[in-house]
């Protein structure tokens, strides 16, 4: 009696049903038992007085009037009759099931489920059960099904499966953990998920399965992390503390406390024998680049090369310029490698790099091409890491002999996601902005107020400032009602005819983009109309206005990123969101944006509003899909599972005691304990 047996071992499942199940991804008995309902129909009987207005509920009573049937156009119909419920008379309405007229007669006992209108004392019926309320269908599981499979059949199949396999569901969790958290056993929990007696049971079952799911997930993360550390013996960078200190002292400003703290964390990682695998997160403008520079400098003093990889050419060039300036007094060679570095210069750059003559290399994806060889790569920093795929990140890491790796992100990641998506990383956070920054003032304007917005831009420009105007799409689409950057550019060019209005979008060539950006940075153009390509990292301190058209189309994190393009100088900066959101959620987002400038708060709200799947907006984020667990609501369970997993992985018992054998077996089965497959 193994759960790995095919579904056909269950009575009543023939070849045909087995095929249907297979199309739903259900191959084995175990798959069946773990095919959990995605919601439940509540058929628990209620007293009329306990039912709220508009609530869906089940009542039982006797038919008190002959049903009357009315037909409407298009074969629609309505059946109405009265029911006596206790001592109350209520109306029952059933739509589009005319055949019920002949089955419902005076005095018959019915159990009806539907939506209760308290004012009209009327139930709009969705489910009719002939006879008194029966106990065995109080809470009915609803499965997501494919093809010809019916809910009823599915329930029967699962019922039968439990009958045959009771007592055969293996229990992976040791008793002491189940007792500690008062968790039901695995088999019980699964049964309760499929056939809950009440909602408390359902809750207990969910809790148990979520814990198990998160524990296994965290075990994997912790094991990867442990191996990552063991694997990287000898990666210790012996940097020159004195030189690093004098570099820090050479900066035109004092580090914030947060910067000091993360610098310390990073430098400690560099000296440690294990390889650094750290995420540095900090809001836009919080000063991550300086921290990166300090780390790069430290690796140079240890006679290693450093690499900084960024997602766009513009950014690469900006970073290259600012690092070159910072390092000039220290005689350090910084070079740039992008796809625009061509011909002789490219050849020479690559040659110098392989000879170790270039100490710090800044670049785009160009850095991970095969022709790029480092001499002695010690530190890799990857900026805006979520822009790179998992593979790209790995390739660069493999260019050295286990170099230390620092990821940077300006999209603050809510803690719950950070420990799930990046559970195998250490996380450093810059949570304070450099002093003297004026928070950006954000306004929300409806489209009808555009004139006023334009006036406002004009005032700033007259004062010598510059503005960004962001539009969501670059081409007209009939289906989607969005502003079109080219149109907006045309309109604004007219309105601001005495100024230069630039246009930037993804269809431009990299060199064209750079040219536009350069002109804007040099204040040769005062207004830059752009799609979201300016989102990342660009630094033009004289720009003080960010206008975002159709702002409701963006998520909070993205709006925050865009807003972060301004407020980089000492002048007061503004962000104007032009939006007529149709949904409550959209309005909520606009309100939140006007109320908070804290990236972390925003990211938490973003996660709440959009859910973890959408948070990063791409599939490579590494946030796994869970069956039962929900990263937002099961946050406490996640924390608990994480602590337990860390304790287990670092204890000797876990690796030898028999009570943990089931867990080890599952991990082994999934290839987690297979060193070859470890990244
Ligand atoms: P991030 O990369 O986190 O968005 P940057 O490193 O580009 O932020 O820093 C934004 C600006 O703030 C830069 O002009 C930088 O020189 C400046 N800056 C960084 N740290 C400090 C500090 N401690 N005090 C004052 N200014 C700072
Ligand atoms: Mg940056």
PDB file of C-alpha atoms and ligand atoms in Angstrom, residues 288-289 315 319 383-384 408 537 568, ligand 2:
ATOM      1  CA  UNK A 288      24.490  51.878  -2.187  1.00  0.00           C
ATOM      2  CA  UNK A 289      26.946  52.857  -4.874  1.00  0.00           C
ATOM      3  CA  UNK A 315      23.992  53.073 -15.891  1.00  0.00           C
ATOM      4  CA  UNK A 319      28.924  54.135 -12.558  1.00  0.00           C
ATOM      5  CA  UNK A 383      23.370  45.959  -9.271  1.00  0.00           C
ATOM      6  CA  UNK A 384      19.609  45.861  -9.652  1.00  0.00           C
ATOM      7  CA  UNK A 408      22.285  45.130  -4.800  1.00  0.00           C
ATOM      8  CA  UNK A 537      19.553  54.213 -11.448  1.00  0.00           C
ATOM      9  CA  UNK A 568      18.781  63.623  -6.077  1.00  0.00           C
TER      10      UNK A 568
HETATM   11 MG1  LIG B   2      22.375  52.646  -7.510  1.00  0.00          MG
END
